[in-house]
PDB file of C-alpha atoms and ligand atoms in Angstrom:
ATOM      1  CA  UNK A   2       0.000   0.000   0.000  1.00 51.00           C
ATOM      2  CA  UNK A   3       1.303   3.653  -0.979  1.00 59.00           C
ATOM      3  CA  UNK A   4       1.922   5.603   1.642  1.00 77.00           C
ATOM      4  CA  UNK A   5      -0.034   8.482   2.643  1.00 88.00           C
ATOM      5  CA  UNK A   6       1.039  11.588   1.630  1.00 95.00           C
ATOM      6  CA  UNK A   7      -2.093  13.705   1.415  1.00 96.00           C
ATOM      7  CA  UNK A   8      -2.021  15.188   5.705  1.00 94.00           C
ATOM      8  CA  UNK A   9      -1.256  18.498   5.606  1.00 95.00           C
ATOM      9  CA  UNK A  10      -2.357  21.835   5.292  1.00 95.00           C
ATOM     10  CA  UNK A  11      -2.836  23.858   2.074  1.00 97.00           C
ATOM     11  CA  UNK A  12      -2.242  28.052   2.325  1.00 97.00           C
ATOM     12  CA  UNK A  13      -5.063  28.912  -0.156  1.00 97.00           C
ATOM     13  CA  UNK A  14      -5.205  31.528  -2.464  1.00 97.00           C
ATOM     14  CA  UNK A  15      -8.928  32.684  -0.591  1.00 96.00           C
ATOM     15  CA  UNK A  16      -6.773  33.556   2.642  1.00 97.00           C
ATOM     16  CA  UNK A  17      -7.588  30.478   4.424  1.00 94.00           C
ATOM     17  CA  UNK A  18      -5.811  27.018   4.925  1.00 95.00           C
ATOM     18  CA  UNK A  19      -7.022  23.754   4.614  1.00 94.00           C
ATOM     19  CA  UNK A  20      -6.481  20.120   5.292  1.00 93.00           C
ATOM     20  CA  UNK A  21      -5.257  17.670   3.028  1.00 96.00           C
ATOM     21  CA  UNK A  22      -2.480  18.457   0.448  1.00 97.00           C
ATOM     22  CA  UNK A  23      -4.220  17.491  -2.534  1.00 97.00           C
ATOM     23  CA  UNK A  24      -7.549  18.307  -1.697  1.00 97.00           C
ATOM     24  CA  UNK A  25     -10.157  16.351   0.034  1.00 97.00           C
ATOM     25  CA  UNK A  26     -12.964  13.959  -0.260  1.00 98.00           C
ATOM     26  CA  UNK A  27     -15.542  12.725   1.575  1.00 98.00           C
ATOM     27  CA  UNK A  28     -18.912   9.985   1.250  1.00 98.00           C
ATOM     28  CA  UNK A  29     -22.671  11.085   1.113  1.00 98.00           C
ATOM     29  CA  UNK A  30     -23.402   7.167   1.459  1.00 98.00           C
ATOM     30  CA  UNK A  31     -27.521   7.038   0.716  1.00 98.00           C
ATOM     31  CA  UNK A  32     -29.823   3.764   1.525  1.00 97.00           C
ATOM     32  CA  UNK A  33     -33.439   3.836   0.897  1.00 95.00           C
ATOM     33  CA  UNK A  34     -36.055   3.152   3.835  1.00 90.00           C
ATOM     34  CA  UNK A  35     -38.640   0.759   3.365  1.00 88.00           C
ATOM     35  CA  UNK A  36     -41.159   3.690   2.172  1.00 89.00           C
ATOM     36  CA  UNK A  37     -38.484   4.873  -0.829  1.00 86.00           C
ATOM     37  CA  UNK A  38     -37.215   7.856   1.318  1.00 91.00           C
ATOM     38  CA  UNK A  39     -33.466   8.245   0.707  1.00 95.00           C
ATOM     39  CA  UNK A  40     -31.327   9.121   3.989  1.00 96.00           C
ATOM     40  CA  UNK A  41     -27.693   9.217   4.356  1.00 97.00           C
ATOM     41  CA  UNK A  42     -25.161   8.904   6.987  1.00 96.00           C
ATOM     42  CA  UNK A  43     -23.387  11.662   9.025  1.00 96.00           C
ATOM     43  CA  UNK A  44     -20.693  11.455  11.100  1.00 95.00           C
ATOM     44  CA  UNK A  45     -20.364  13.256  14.660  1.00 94.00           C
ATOM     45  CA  UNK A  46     -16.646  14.063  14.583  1.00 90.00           C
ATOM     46  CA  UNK A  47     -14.701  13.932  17.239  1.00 89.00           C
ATOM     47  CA  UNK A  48     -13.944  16.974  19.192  1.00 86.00           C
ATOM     48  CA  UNK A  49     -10.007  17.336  18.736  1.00 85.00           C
ATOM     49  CA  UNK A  50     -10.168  17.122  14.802  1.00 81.00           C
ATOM     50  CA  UNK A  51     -10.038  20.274  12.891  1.00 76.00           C
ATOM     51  CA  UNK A  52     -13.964  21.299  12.829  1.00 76.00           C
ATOM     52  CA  UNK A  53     -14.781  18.934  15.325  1.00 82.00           C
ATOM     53  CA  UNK A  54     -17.812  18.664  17.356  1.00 89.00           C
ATOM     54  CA  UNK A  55     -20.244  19.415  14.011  1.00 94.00           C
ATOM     55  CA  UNK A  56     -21.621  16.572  11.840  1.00 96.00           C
ATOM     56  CA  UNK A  57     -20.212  15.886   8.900  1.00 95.00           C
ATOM     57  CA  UNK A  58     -19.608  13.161   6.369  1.00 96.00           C
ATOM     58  CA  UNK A  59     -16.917  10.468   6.877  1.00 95.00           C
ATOM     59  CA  UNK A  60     -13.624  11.906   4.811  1.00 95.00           C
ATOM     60  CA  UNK A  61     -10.398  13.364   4.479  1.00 94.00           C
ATOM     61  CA  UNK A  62      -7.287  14.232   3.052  1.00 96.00           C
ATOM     62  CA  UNK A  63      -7.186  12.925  -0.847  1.00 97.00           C
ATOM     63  CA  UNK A  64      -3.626  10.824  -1.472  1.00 97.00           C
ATOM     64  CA  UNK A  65      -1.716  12.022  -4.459  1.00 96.00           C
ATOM     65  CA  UNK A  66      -2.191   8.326  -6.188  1.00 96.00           C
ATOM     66  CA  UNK A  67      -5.459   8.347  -4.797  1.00 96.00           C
ATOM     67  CA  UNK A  68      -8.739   9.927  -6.807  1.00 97.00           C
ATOM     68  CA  UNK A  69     -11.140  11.341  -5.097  1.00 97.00           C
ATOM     69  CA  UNK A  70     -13.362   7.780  -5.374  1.00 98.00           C
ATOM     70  CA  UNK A  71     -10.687   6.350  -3.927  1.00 97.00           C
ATOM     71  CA  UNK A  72     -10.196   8.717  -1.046  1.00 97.00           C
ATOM     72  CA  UNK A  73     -13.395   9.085  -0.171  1.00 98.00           C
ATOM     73  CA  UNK A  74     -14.312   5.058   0.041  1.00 97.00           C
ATOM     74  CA  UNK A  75     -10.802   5.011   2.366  1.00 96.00           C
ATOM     75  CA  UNK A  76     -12.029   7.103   4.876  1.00 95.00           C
ATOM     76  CA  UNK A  77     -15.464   6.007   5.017  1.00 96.00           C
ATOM     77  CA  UNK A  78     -13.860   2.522   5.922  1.00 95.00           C
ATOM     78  CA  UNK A  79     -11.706   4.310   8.367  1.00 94.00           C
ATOM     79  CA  UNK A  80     -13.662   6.518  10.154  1.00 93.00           C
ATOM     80  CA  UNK A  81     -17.667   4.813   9.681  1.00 93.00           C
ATOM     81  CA  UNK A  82     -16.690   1.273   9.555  1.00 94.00           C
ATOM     82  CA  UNK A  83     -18.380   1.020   6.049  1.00 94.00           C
ATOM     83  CA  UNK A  84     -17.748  -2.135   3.930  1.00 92.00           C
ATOM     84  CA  UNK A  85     -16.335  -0.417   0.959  1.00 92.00           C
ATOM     85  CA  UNK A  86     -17.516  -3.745  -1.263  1.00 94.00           C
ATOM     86  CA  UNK A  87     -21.396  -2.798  -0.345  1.00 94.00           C
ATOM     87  CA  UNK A  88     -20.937   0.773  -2.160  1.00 97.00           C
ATOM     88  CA  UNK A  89     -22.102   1.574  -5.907  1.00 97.00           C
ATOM     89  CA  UNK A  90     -20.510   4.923  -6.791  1.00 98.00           C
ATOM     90  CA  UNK A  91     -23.655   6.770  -8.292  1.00 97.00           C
ATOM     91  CA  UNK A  92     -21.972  10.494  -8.770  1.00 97.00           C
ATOM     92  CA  UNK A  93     -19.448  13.300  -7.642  1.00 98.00           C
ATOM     93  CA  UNK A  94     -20.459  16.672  -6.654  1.00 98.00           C
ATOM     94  CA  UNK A  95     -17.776  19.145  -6.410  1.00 97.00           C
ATOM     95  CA  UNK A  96     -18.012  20.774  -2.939  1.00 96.00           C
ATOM     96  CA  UNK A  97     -15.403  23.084  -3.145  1.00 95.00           C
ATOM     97  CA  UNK A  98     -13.194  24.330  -5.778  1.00 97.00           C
ATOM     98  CA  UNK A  99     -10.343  27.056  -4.347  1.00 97.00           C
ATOM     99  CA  UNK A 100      -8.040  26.120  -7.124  1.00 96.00           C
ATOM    100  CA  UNK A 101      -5.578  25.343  -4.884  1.00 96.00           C
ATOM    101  CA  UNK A 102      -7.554  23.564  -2.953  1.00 97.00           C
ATOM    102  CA  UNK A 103     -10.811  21.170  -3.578  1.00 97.00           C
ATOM    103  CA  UNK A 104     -13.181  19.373  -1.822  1.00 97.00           C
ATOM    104  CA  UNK A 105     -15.716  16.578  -3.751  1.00 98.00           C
ATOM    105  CA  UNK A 106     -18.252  14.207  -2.538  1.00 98.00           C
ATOM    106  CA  UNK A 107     -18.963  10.641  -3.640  1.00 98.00           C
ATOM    107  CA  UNK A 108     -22.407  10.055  -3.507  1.00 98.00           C
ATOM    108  CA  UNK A 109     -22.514   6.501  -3.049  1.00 98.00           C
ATOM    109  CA  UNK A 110     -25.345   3.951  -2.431  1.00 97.00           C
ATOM    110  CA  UNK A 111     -25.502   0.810  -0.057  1.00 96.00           C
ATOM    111  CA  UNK A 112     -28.518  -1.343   0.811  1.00 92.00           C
ATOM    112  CA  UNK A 113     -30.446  -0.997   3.339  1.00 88.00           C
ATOM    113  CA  UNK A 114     -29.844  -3.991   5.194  1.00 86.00           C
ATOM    114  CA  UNK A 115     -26.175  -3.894   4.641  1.00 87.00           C
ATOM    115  CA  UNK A 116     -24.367  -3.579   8.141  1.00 85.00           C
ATOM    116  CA  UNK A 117     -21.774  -0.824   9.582  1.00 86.00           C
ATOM    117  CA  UNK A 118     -18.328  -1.870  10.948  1.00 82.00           C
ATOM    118  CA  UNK A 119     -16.234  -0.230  13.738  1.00 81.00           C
ATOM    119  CA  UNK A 120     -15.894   3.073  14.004  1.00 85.00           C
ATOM    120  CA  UNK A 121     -12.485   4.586  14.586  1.00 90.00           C
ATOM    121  CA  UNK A 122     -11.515   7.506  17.303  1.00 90.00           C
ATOM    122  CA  UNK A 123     -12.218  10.350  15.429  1.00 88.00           C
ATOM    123  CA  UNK A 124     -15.755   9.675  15.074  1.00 91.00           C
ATOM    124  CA  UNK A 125     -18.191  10.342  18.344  1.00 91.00           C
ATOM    125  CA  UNK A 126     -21.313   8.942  16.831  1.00 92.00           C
ATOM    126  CA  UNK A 127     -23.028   7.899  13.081  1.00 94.00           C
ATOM    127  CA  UNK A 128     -26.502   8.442  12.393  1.00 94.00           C
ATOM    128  CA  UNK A 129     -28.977   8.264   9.345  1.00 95.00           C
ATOM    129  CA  UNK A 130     -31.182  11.148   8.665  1.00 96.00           C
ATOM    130  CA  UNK A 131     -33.390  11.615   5.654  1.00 96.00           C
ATOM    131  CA  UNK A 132     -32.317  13.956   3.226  1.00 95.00           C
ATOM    132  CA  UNK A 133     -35.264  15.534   2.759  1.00 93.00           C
ATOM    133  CA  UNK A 134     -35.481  17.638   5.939  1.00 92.00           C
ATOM    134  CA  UNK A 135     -32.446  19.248   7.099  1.00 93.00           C
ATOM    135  CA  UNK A 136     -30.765  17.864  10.114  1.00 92.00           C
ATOM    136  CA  UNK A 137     -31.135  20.306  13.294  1.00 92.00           C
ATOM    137  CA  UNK A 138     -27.659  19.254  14.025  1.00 93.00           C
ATOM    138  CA  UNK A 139     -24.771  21.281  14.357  1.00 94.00           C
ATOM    139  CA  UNK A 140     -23.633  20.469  10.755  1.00 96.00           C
ATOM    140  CA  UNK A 141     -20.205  21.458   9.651  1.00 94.00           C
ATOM    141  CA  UNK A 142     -20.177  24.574   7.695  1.00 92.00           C
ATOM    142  CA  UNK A 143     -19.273  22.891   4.319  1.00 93.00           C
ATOM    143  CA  UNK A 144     -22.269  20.175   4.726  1.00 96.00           C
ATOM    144  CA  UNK A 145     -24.236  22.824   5.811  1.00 96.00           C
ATOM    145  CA  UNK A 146     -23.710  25.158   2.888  1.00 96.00           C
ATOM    146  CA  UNK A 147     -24.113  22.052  -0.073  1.00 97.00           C
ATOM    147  CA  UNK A 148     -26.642  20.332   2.063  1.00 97.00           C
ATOM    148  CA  UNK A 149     -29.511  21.031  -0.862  1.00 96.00           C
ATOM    149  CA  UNK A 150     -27.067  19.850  -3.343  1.00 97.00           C
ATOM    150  CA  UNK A 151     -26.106  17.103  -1.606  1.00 97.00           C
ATOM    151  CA  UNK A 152     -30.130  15.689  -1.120  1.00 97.00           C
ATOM    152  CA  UNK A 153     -30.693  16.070  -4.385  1.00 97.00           C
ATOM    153  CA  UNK A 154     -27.971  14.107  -5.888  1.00 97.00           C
ATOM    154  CA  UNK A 155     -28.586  11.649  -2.625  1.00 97.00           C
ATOM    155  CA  UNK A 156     -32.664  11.491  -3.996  1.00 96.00           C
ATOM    156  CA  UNK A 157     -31.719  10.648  -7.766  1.00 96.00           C
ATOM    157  CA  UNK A 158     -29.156   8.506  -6.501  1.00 96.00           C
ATOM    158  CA  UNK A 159     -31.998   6.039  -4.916  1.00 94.00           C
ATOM    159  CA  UNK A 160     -34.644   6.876  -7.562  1.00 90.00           C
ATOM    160  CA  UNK A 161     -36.481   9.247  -5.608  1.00 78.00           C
TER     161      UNK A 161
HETATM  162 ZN1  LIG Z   6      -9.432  28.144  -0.237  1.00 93.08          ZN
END
């Protein structure tokens, strides 16, 4: 396995910095309920990692060899305990695109019965919620901004 080279922090050309060298990724994994509803998982993270405390979706610092599929499905495995075998990649949606820095989201889609592993340390708690009200959680200001985005793409991603 390569090793990882993508923790660190980018200066960005908007005045701020952000993690993960060559940009970021993270997993809007969607399942259906019994009544067709889509709902995906967030991810309380942990409070001592950068944003922590807010809900999120499982991700992280992209590799260099890695693409953001790739990166994405890691840290899902990492961080939610998700079998990476169960997911069908249904889309991207670019979150975030600084130039020198990006952040994308794989919509992916896993059935409903299919079963969570461990969870590592920086995640406090996982949770489904259906996409079509917005959480009243303290969502992380990225998920919070594409959060209408995000539903939609989770919604056609299901069939919905
Ligand atoms: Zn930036």
């Amino acid at each position: 396995m390569a090793g990882r080279d993508g923790d660190g922090w980018v200066s960005c050309r908007c005045g701020a910095r952000h993690w993960g060298r060559h940009g970021a990724a993270g997993l809007v994994l969607v399942r259906a309920r019994d009544d067709g509803a889509a709902e995906v998982l967030l991810q309380h993270r942990a409070g001592w990692v950068h944003d922590g405390g807010t809900w999120a979706v499982p991700g992280g610092a992209r590799d260099s060899h890695e693409d953001v599929v790739a990166a994405a499905l890691r840290e899902a495995v990492e961080e939610a305990g998700v079998q990476a075998a169960d997911v069908v990649v249904a889309a991207t949606v670019t979150g975030t695109d600084h130039g020198d820095w990006r952040y994308d989201y794989v919509v992916g889609v896993v059935a409903a019965g299919a079963a969570l592993g461990a969870a590592n340390a920086e995640t406090e708690a996982l949770a489904w919620r259906p996409v079509d009200e917005r959480p009243q959680l303290p969502l992380h200001h990225g998920l919070a901004r594409d959060w209408d985005r995000l539903a939609a793409a989770a919604r056609r991603a299901v069939g919905t």
